[in-house]
């Protein structure tokens, strides 16, 4: 027998959609009404007891007895009126009361302010529903020890105790928080070694222990943090070397900062090369003593975009192969012992640099300005090569089309005509001080020309385009007649009164009247809406 044909399904009637929509609306209304229920009486009483600690401006209008939970600023409740989340970002003073245990459904506790006092209550460990604790202070903060009771919070995912005065050691018992993904204890006064037991936090992605007083070696057990993406141990009293076992973090680690510690020894390039996902590396003032040959080993690293090895004892030439790093965005090598010249090849590879600092080294020769422009003009914003022994001229043409906002070539042996730098978007700070420039003391900024105050060739332009003066070498070589000043090798007629606001006091600027190199003269021109004060040739006041 042939199988019976299945009965065709009826097409949905036109009423189906409206009925579903009404049901969804009814359910959402029920949910809204339940979440808008009053807070449980005991929990409401606890919250009202916090009012003396809070900024009235943000909370006095909504924190009132009998108000639905939805009206309380920074408070979230569940459908039964139990508080599940507190975000109090304007805590003015005082401690967290031990009676906070009344909030027995609390999952998220976030408190930040300028004057948290006392200690973190041990009773916090009784709130077993907590998943997030974020308690930070901008000034004094809590003191005492980190409560051991926090280790009972088995559901905790994030623990942030940034910016307090916690002292003593890091409780090894925190290693029992197996769900923890974020641990921030930075900017405290914690001492002693980093507990090896923290290596058991297999879900931890971020570990921030910077700015404490931690001592000893970096424990090799941290290599067991198989999910770790960021490790910041900056500014402690740790000693090296870094454990080679940290290569086990290669699949996940993106940021490593052990600056301002005494790691010492050679640059750990073998470790860094194997951390193939590493994006930022900071070893500033870490006691590293090596040659740039070790640094050159990183040129094939696929991910690094920030390298900071400032203020160590690294010697040798700047490795031009670093220019082949396709992601290198910021390179800070100031305060080392780099020597020789900077090769044009470094810029020929066109690295995507925005920041380059080679200041306070022993570099010599002419800087490759043309290669700099050809390679990084489209990206470079900050260039600092001060306090070296560079020579030669700085051609104006080589500095066109840059996005520079900071440009420091002070304390070198540059000479020739002072270059013009056109101002791009935003503010620009540049420093030509302590060189051997002459002429062109008017630097074009936003279509206007400014003469340096007194004998300065260092200028900083903020929102008001205020000129900052720093002495130039040439200003020391000869004295000028009364009422004149030396600028770039030429004696110029004094433009306005000397003041912190520049050569024209008030709201004005110098403009050239006679630009002959032998005797450059200026007069004070007031900004729109201002005029020279009666009887004055240099003070601008509001017009009318």
Coordinates of C-alpha atoms in Angstrom, one line a residue:
X1 CA 0.0 0.0 0.0
X2 CA 1.3 3.4 -0.9
X3 CA 2.1 5.7 2.0
X4 CA -0.6 8.1 2.9
X5 CA 0.3 11.7 1.8
X6 CA 1.0 14.0 4.7
X7 CA -1.6 16.5 5.5
X8 CA -0.5 19.9 4.3
X9 CA 0.3 22.5 7.0
X10 CA -1.9 25.5 7.3
X11 CA -0.4 28.8 6.6
X12 CA -0.3 30.9 9.7
X13 CA -3.2 33.3 10.1
X14 CA -2.8 37.0 10.1
X15 CA -3.5 36.9 13.9
X16 CA -0.4 35.0 14.8
X17 CA 2.1 37.9 14.7
X18 CA -0.1 40.3 16.8
X19 CA -0.7 37.6 19.4
X20 CA 3.0 36.8 19.8
X21 CA 3.8 40.5 20.0
X22 CA 1.2 41.0 22.8
X23 CA 2.7 38.1 24.7
X24 CA 6.2 39.5 24.5
X25 CA 4.9 42.9 25.6
X26 CA 3.1 41.4 28.5
X27 CA 6.1 39.4 29.7
X28 CA 8.4 42.5 29.3
X29 CA 5.9 44.6 31.4
X30 CA 5.9 41.9 34.1
X31 CA 9.7 41.9 34.2
X32 CA 9.9 45.6 34.3
X33 CA 7.4 45.8 37.1
X34 CA 9.3 43.2 39.1
X35 CA 12.6 45.0 38.7
X36 CA 11.0 48.2 39.7
X37 CA 9.9 46.8 43.0
X38 CA 11.1 48.4 46.3
X39 CA 14.4 47.3 47.7
X40 CA 14.2 44.8 50.5
X41 CA 13.9 46.7 53.8
X42 CA 17.1 45.4 55.5
X43 CA 19.1 46.2 52.3
X44 CA 17.5 49.6 51.9
X45 CA 18.5 50.4 55.5
X46 CA 22.1 49.4 54.7
X47 CA 22.2 51.6 51.6
X48 CA 20.8 54.6 53.5
X49 CA 23.5 54.2 56.1
X50 CA 26.1 54.9 53.3
X51 CA 24.7 58.3 52.5
X52 CA 27.1 60.2 54.8
X53 CA 30.0 58.8 52.7
X54 CA 28.6 59.8 49.3
X55 CA 28.5 63.0 47.3
X56 CA 25.1 64.4 47.9
X57 CA 25.0 66.0 44.4
X58 CA 24.7 62.6 42.7
X59 CA 22.7 60.6 45.2
X60 CA 20.4 62.8 47.4
X61 CA 17.6 63.0 44.9
X62 CA 17.3 59.3 44.2
X63 CA 18.4 57.5 47.4
X64 CA 15.1 57.8 49.3
X65 CA 13.2 55.2 51.4
X66 CA 10.4 53.6 49.5
X67 CA 11.7 54.5 46.1
X68 CA 11.6 51.7 43.5
X69 CA 15.1 50.1 43.0
X70 CA 15.2 51.4 39.4
X71 CA 15.3 55.0 40.7
X72 CA 18.3 54.5 43.0
X73 CA 21.4 56.0 41.3
X74 CA 24.1 53.3 40.9
X75 CA 22.0 50.4 42.3
X76 CA 20.6 47.4 40.4
X77 CA 18.2 44.8 41.9
X78 CA 16.8 41.5 40.8
X79 CA 13.1 40.8 40.4
X80 CA 12.7 40.1 44.1
X81 CA 14.1 43.5 45.2
X82 CA 17.5 42.2 46.3
X83 CA 20.5 44.4 45.4
X84 CA 22.8 42.6 42.9
X85 CA 25.0 45.5 41.7
X86 CA 26.4 48.6 43.3
X87 CA 28.4 51.3 41.3
X88 CA 29.2 54.2 43.6
X89 CA 31.8 56.3 41.7
X90 CA 31.5 59.4 44.0
X91 CA 32.4 58.1 47.4
X92 CA 33.8 61.1 49.3
X93 CA 35.1 59.6 52.6
X94 CA 34.8 56.9 55.1
X95 CA 35.1 53.1 55.3
X96 CA 33.0 50.3 53.8
X97 CA 30.8 49.1 56.8
X98 CA 31.1 45.5 58.0
X99 CA 27.3 45.3 57.8
X100 CA 27.6 45.2 54.0
X101 CA 26.8 41.5 54.5
X102 CA 23.1 42.5 54.4
X103 CA 23.5 42.6 50.7
X104 CA 23.5 38.9 50.5
X105 CA 22.7 38.7 46.8
X106 CA 25.4 41.2 45.7
X107 CA 27.3 40.1 42.6
X108 CA 29.0 43.4 41.5
X109 CA 30.7 45.8 44.0
X110 CA 32.3 48.9 42.5
X111 CA 33.3 51.8 44.7
X112 CA 35.7 54.6 43.7
X113 CA 36.4 57.9 45.3
X114 CA 39.0 60.4 46.6
X115 CA 39.1 59.5 50.3
X116 CA 38.3 55.9 51.2
X117 CA 39.5 55.3 54.7
X118 CA 40.0 52.4 57.1
X119 CA 40.5 48.9 56.0
X120 CA 38.6 46.5 53.7
X121 CA 36.2 44.6 56.0
X122 CA 36.8 40.9 56.5
X123 CA 33.1 40.4 56.3
X124 CA 33.3 41.0 52.5
X125 CA 34.3 37.4 52.3
X126 CA 30.8 36.3 53.3
X127 CA 29.2 37.7 50.2
X128 CA 29.6 34.4 48.3
X129 CA 27.6 35.6 45.3
X130 CA 30.2 38.3 44.4
X131 CA 31.8 38.0 40.9
X132 CA 33.3 41.5 40.7
X133 CA 35.1 43.7 43.3
X134 CA 36.4 47.0 42.0
X135 CA 37.4 49.3 44.8
X136 CA 39.8 52.1 43.7
X137 CA 41.0 55.4 45.2
X138 CA 42.5 58.5 43.6
X139 CA 44.3 59.6 46.8
X140 CA 44.7 57.9 50.2
X141 CA 42.6 54.7 50.0
X142 CA 42.3 51.7 52.3
X143 CA 45.2 50.6 54.5
X144 CA 46.1 47.5 56.4
X145 CA 46.3 44.0 54.8
X146 CA 44.3 42.5 52.0
X147 CA 41.6 40.4 53.8
X148 CA 42.4 36.7 53.6
X149 CA 38.6 36.1 53.7
X150 CA 38.5 37.2 50.0
X151 CA 39.8 33.7 49.2
X152 CA 36.3 32.3 50.1
X153 CA 34.7 34.1 47.1
X154 CA 34.8 31.1 44.8
X155 CA 32.6 32.9 42.1
X156 CA 34.9 35.9 41.9
X157 CA 36.0 36.7 38.3
X158 CA 37.5 40.2 38.8
X159 CA 39.4 41.6 41.8
X160 CA 40.6 45.2 41.4
X161 CA 42.2 46.9 44.5
X162 CA 44.1 49.6 42.6
X163 CA 45.5 52.7 44.3
X164 CA 45.3 52.1 48.1
X165 CA 47.8 51.7 50.9
X166 CA 47.5 48.0 51.4
X167 CA 50.7 46.6 53.0
X168 CA 52.1 43.3 54.0
X169 CA 52.3 40.4 51.5
X170 CA 50.0 39.3 48.8
X171 CA 47.9 36.5 50.4
X172 CA 48.8 33.2 48.8
X173 CA 45.2 32.1 49.6
X174 CA 44.1 34.2 46.6
X175 CA 45.2 31.2 44.6
X176 CA 41.9 29.5 45.5
X177 CA 40.0 31.9 43.3
X178 CA 40.0 29.6 40.3
X179 CA 37.6 31.6 38.2
X180 CA 39.6 34.8 38.5
X181 CA 40.4 36.4 35.1
X182 CA 41.5 39.8 36.3
X183 CA 43.7 40.6 39.4
X184 CA 44.9 44.2 39.9
X185 CA 46.8 45.0 43.1
X186 CA 48.9 47.8 41.6
X187 CA 49.8 51.1 43.3
X188 CA 49.8 49.9 46.9
X189 CA 52.5 49.2 49.4
X190 CA 52.7 45.5 49.2
X191 CA 56.0 43.8 50.1
X192 CA 57.6 40.4 50.1
X193 CA 57.8 37.9 47.2
X194 CA 55.2 37.3 44.5
X195 CA 53.5 34.1 45.8
X196 CA 54.3 31.2 43.5
X197 CA 50.8 29.9 44.3
X198 CA 49.4 32.5 42.0
X199 CA 50.5 30.2 39.1
X200 CA 47.5 28.0 39.8
X201 CA 45.1 30.7 38.5
X202 CA 44.7 29.1 35.1
X203 CA 41.9 31.4 33.9
X204 CA 43.8 34.6 34.8
X205 CA 44.2 37.0 31.8
X206 CA 45.5 40.1 33.5
X207 CA 47.9 40.3 36.4
X208 CA 48.8 43.9 37.6
X209 CA 51.2 44.1 40.5
X210 CA 53.0 47.4 39.5
X211 CA 54.1 50.1 41.9
X212 CA 54.6 48.1 45.0
X213 CA 57.6 47.0 47.1
X214 CA 57.7 43.4 46.0
X215 CA 61.1 41.7 46.2
X216 CA 62.8 38.5 45.0
X217 CA 62.8 36.8 41.7
X218 CA 59.9 36.6 39.3
X219 CA 58.5 33.2 40.1
X220 CA 58.8 30.6 37.3
X221 CA 55.3 29.3 38.4
X222 CA 53.8 32.3 36.6
X223 CA 54.5 30.4 33.4
X224 CA 51.6 28.1 34.4
X225 CA 49.1 31.0 33.8
X226 CA 48.0 29.5 30.5
X227 CA 45.5 32.3 29.8
X228 CA 47.6 35.3 30.7
X229 CA 47.6 38.2 28.3
X230 CA 49.0 41.1 30.4
X231 CA 51.8 40.9 33.0
X232 CA 52.8 44.2 34.7
X233 CA 55.4 44.1 37.4
X234 CA 56.7 47.7 36.9
X235 CA 58.4 49.6 39.7
X236 CA 59.0 47.0 42.4
X237 CA 62.2 45.7 43.9
X238 CA 62.4 42.5 41.9
X239 CA 65.7 41.0 40.7
X240 CA 66.4 39.0 37.6
X241 CA 66.9 37.2 35.4
X242 CA 63.4 36.7 33.9
X243 CA 62.7 32.9 34.0
X244 CA 63.0 31.2 30.7
X245 CA 59.9 29.2 31.5
X246 CA 57.8 32.2 30.6
X247 CA 58.1 31.0 27.0
X248 CA 55.1 28.8 28.0
X249 CA 53.0 32.0 27.8
X250 CA 53.7 32.4 24.1
X251 CA 50.2 31.4 22.9
X252 CA 48.5 34.2 24.9
X253 CA 50.9 36.9 26.4
X254 CA 50.5 40.3 24.7
X255 CA 52.0 42.8 27.2
X256 CA 55.0 42.5 29.4
X257 CA 56.3 45.3 31.7
X258 CA 59.0 44.8 34.2
X259 CA 60.4 48.3 34.1
X260 CA 62.1 49.9 37.1
X261 CA 63.3 46.7 38.6
X262 CA 66.8 45.2 38.7
X263 CA 66.4 42.5 36.2
X264 CA 70.0 43.0 35.1
X265 CA 72.0 40.8 32.8
X266 CA 71.7 40.7 29.0
X267 CA 68.7 41.6 27.0
X268 CA 66.5 38.4 27.1
X269 CA 66.0 38.3 23.3
X270 CA 65.5 34.5 23.2
X271 CA 62.6 34.7 25.6
X272 CA 61.1 37.7 23.7
X273 CA 61.4 36.1 20.3
X274 CA 59.5 33.0 21.5
X275 CA 56.7 35.2 22.9
X276 CA 55.3 35.5 19.4
X277 CA 52.0 37.2 20.3
X278 CA 53.8 39.9 22.4
X279 CA 52.7 43.4 21.4
X280 CA 54.2 45.7 24.0
X281 CA 57.6 45.2 25.8
X282 CA 58.8 47.6 28.5
X283 CA 62.1 47.1 30.2
X284 CA 62.8 50.7 31.1
X285 CA 65.5 51.1 33.8
X286 CA 65.7 47.4 34.3
X287 CA 69.5 47.2 34.6
X288 CA 70.0 45.6 31.2
X289 CA 73.6 45.6 30.0
X290 CA 74.1 44.4 26.4
X291 CA 74.9 45.4 22.9
X292 CA 72.4 46.3 20.1
X293 CA 73.3 43.0 18.4
X294 CA 70.9 41.3 20.8
X295 CA 68.2 43.9 20.1
X296 CA 68.6 43.3 16.4
X297 CA 67.4 39.7 16.9
X298 CA 63.9 41.0 17.2
X299 CA 63.6 42.2 13.6
X300 CA 61.5 39.2 12.6
X301 CA 59.1 39.4 15.6
X302 CA 55.6 39.3 14.1
X303 CA 53.6 41.3 16.7
X304 CA 55.7 43.9 18.6
X305 CA 54.5 47.5 18.2
X306 CA 56.0 49.0 21.3
X307 CA 59.6 48.5 22.6
X308 CA 60.8 50.6 25.5
X309 CA 64.4 49.8 26.6
X310 CA 65.1 53.4 27.9
X311 CA 67.7 54.1 30.5
X312 CA 69.7 50.9 30.4
X313 CA 73.3 50.2 29.3
X314 CA 72.8 49.1 25.7
X315 CA 75.7 50.0 23.4
X316 CA 76.4 49.9 19.7
X317 CA 74.8 51.3 16.5
X318 CA 71.0 51.5 16.1
X319 CA 70.2 48.3 14.2
X320 CA 68.8 49.3 10.9
X321 CA 67.1 45.9 10.6
X322 CA 64.6 47.0 13.2
X323 CA 63.1 49.1 10.5
X324 CA 61.8 45.9 8.9
X325 CA 59.5 45.3 11.8
X326 CA 56.1 45.7 10.1
X327 CA 54.2 46.5 13.3
X328 CA 56.8 48.7 15.1
X329 CA 54.9 51.8 16.2
X330 CA 56.8 53.1 19.2
X331 CA 60.6 52.7 19.8
X332 CA 62.1 54.2 22.9
X333 CA 65.9 53.8 23.4
X334 CA 66.7 57.0 25.2
X335 CA 69.4 57.1 27.9
X336 CA 71.5 54.2 26.7
X337 CA 75.0 54.1 25.1
X338 CA 74.1 54.0 21.4
X339 CA 76.9 55.3 19.3
X340 CA 77.8 55.9 15.6
X341 CA 75.5 57.3 13.1
X342 CA 71.8 56.5 12.3
X343 CA 71.6 54.7 9.1
X344 CA 69.2 55.8 6.4
X345 CA 68.3 52.1 5.9
X346 CA 66.4 52.2 9.2
X347 CA 63.8 54.4 7.6
X348 CA 64.1 53.0 4.1
X349 CA 62.0 50.0 5.2
X350 CA 59.1 52.4 6.1
X351 CA 58.2 51.2 9.6
X352 CA 54.9 52.5 10.8
X353 CA 56.5 54.6 13.5
X354 CA 54.6 57.3 15.4
X355 CA 57.1 57.7 18.3
X356 CA 60.9 57.5 18.1
X357 CA 63.2 58.5 21.0
X358 CA 67.0 58.2 20.7
X359 CA 67.7 61.0 23.2
X360 CA 70.6 61.0 25.7
X361 CA 72.9 58.7 23.8
X362 CA 76.3 59.1 22.0
X363 CA 75.0 59.2 18.4
X364 CA 77.1 61.2 15.9
X365 CA 77.2 62.3 12.3
X366 CA 74.4 63.8 10.2
X367 CA 70.9 62.7 10.8
X368 CA 69.3 61.1 7.7
X369 CA 66.5 63.7 7.3
X370 CA 65.6 62.8 3.7
X371 CA 65.3 59.1 4.6
X372 CA 63.2 60.1 7.6
X373 CA 60.8 62.0 5.4
X374 CA 60.6 59.3 2.7
X375 CA 60.0 56.6 5.2
X376 CA 57.8 57.8 8.1
X377 CA 56.5 61.3 7.2
X378 CA 53.0 59.9 7.0
X379 CA 53.0 58.4 10.5
X380 CA 55.7 60.1 12.8
X381 CA 54.3 62.3 15.5
X382 CA 57.0 62.4 18.2
X383 CA 60.7 62.6 17.4
X384 CA 63.2 63.2 20.2
X385 CA 67.0 63.0 19.4
X386 CA 68.2 65.6 22.0
X387 CA 71.4 65.3 23.9
X388 CA 73.5 63.5 21.3
X389 CA 76.3 64.8 19.0
X390 CA 74.5 65.1 15.7
X391 CA 75.9 67.7 13.2
X392 CA 75.0 69.4 10.0
X393 CA 71.9 71.4 8.9
X394 CA 68.2 70.5 9.3
X395 CA 66.7 71.2 5.9
X396 CA 63.3 72.8 6.0
X397 CA 62.2 70.8 3.0
X398 CA 62.9 67.5 4.8
X399 CA 60.4 68.4 7.5
X400 CA 57.5 69.3 5.3
X401 CA 54.4 67.0 5.3
X402 CA 55.0 65.6 8.7
X403 CA 52.4 65.1 11.4
X404 CA 54.8 66.0 14.1
X405 CA 53.5 67.3 17.4
X406 CA 56.7 66.9 19.4
X407 CA 60.1 67.7 17.9
X408 CA 63.2 67.9 20.1
X409 CA 66.7 68.3 18.6
X410 CA 68.2 70.3 21.5
X411 CA 71.7 69.9 22.9
X412 CA 73.4 68.7 19.7
X413 CA 75.8 70.3 17.2
X414 CA 73.3 71.2 14.5
X415 CA 74.2 74.4 12.5
X416 CA 73.1 76.4 9.5
X417 CA 69.9 78.3 9.1
X418 CA 67.1 77.5 11.6
X419 CA 64.5 75.5 9.7
X420 CA 60.8 76.5 9.3
X421 CA 58.3 74.0 10.6
X422 CA 54.7 74.3 9.4
X423 CA 52.2 73.5 12.0
X424 CA 49.9 70.6 11.5
X425 CA 46.7 69.8 13.3
X426 CA 46.7 70.2 17.0
X427 CA 49.4 71.6 19.3
X428 CA 53.0 71.4 18.5
X429 CA 56.0 71.6 20.8
X430 CA 59.5 71.8 19.4
X431 CA 63.0 72.5 20.9
X432 CA 66.0 73.7 19.0
X433 CA 68.0 74.9 22.0
X434 CA 71.7 74.5 22.6
X435 CA 72.8 74.2 19.0
X436 CA 74.6 76.5 16.5
X437 CA 71.8 77.8 14.3
X438 CA 71.6 81.3 12.8
X439 CA 69.0 83.4 11.2
X440 CA 65.3 82.8 10.6
X441 CA 64.2 83.3 14.2
X442 CA 60.6 83.6 13.0
X443 CA 59.1 80.1 13.0
X444 CA 55.9 79.8 11.0
X445 CA 53.0 78.4 13.0
X446 CA 49.5 78.5 11.6
X447 CA 50.4 81.2 9.1
X448 CA 51.8 83.5 11.8
X449 CA 55.4 84.3 12.6
X450 CA 56.7 84.5 16.1
X451 CA 60.0 85.9 17.4
X452 CA 61.6 83.9 20.3
X453 CA 61.3 85.6 23.7
X454 CA 64.7 86.9 24.9
X455 CA 67.2 84.6 23.2
X456 CA 65.3 81.4 23.0
X457 CA 65.1 79.0 20.1
X458 CA 62.8 76.5 22.0
X459 CA 59.1 77.1 21.7
X460 CA 56.1 75.3 22.9
X461 CA 52.6 76.1 21.6
X462 CA 49.7 75.2 23.8
X463 CA 46.0 76.2 23.3
X464 CA 47.1 79.9 23.6
X465 CA 50.2 79.5 21.5
X466 CA 52.4 80.5 24.5
X467 CA 56.1 80.8 23.8
X468 CA 58.6 79.1 26.1
X469 CA 62.1 80.3 26.0
X470 CA 65.3 78.2 26.4
X471 CA 68.8 79.6 25.9
X472 CA 70.6 78.8 22.7
X473 CA 74.4 78.4 22.5
X474 CA 74.8 81.4 20.2
X475 CA 73.1 83.7 22.7
X476 CA 76.2 83.2 24.9
X477 CA 78.8 84.3 22.3
X478 CA 78.3 88.0 22.3
X479 CA 76.3 90.8 24.0
X480 CA 73.7 93.0 22.3
X481 CA 73.1 96.7 22.6
X482 CA 70.6 98.0 25.1
X483 CA 67.0 97.4 24.1
X484 CA 68.1 94.6 21.7
X485 CA 68.4 90.8 22.2
X486 CA 70.3 88.0 20.4
X487 CA 68.3 85.6 18.4
X488 CA 69.9 83.0 16.1
X489 CA 73.1 85.0 15.9
X490 CA 71.5 88.4 15.1
X491 CA 70.8 91.3 17.5
X492 CA 67.2 92.2 17.3
X493 CA 65.1 95.1 18.6
X494 CA 63.3 94.1 21.8
X495 CA 59.7 93.3 21.1
X496 CA 57.5 94.0 24.1
X497 CA 58.0 93.3 27.7
X498 CA 59.5 90.1 28.9
X499 CA 56.8 88.0 30.6
X500 CA 55.6 84.4 31.0
X501 CA 53.2 85.1 28.1
X502 CA 55.8 85.9 25.5
X503 CA 57.4 89.0 24.0
X504 CA 54.0 90.8 23.7
X505 CA 52.4 90.9 27.1
X506 CA 48.7 90.3 27.1
X507 CA 47.0 89.2 23.8
X508 CA 49.4 89.9 21.0
X509 CA 52.4 88.7 19.1
X510 CA 55.5 90.0 17.4
X511 CA 55.6 90.6 13.7
X512 CA 58.7 91.5 11.7
X513 CA 59.1 95.1 10.5
X514 CA 62.6 94.7 9.1
X515 CA 63.9 91.2 8.4
X516 CA 67.4 92.0 7.5
X517 CA 69.7 89.4 9.0
X518 CA 72.0 92.0 10.5
X519 CA 69.3 93.8 12.4
X520 CA 65.9 92.1 12.6
X521 CA 63.2 94.4 14.1
X522 CA 59.7 93.6 15.4
X523 CA 56.6 95.4 16.6
X524 CA 53.8 94.1 18.7
X525 CA 50.5 93.3 16.9
X526 CA 47.4 92.7 19.0
X527 CA 45.0 89.8 18.3
X528 CA 41.5 90.5 16.9
X529 CA 39.4 92.2 19.5
X530 CA 42.3 93.7 21.4
X531 CA 44.4 96.9 21.1
X532 CA 47.6 98.4 22.5
X533 CA 47.1 99.9 25.9
X534 CA 47.3 103.7 25.8
X535 CA 50.9 104.8 26.2
X536 CA 52.3 101.3 25.7
X537 CA 54.0 99.7 22.7
X538 CA 53.9 96.1 24.0
X539 CA 50.8 95.5 26.1
X540 CA 47.5 94.4 24.5
X541 CA 44.2 94.9 26.2
X542 CA 40.6 94.2 25.2
X543 CA 39.2 96.7 22.7
X544 CA 36.1 98.2 24.3

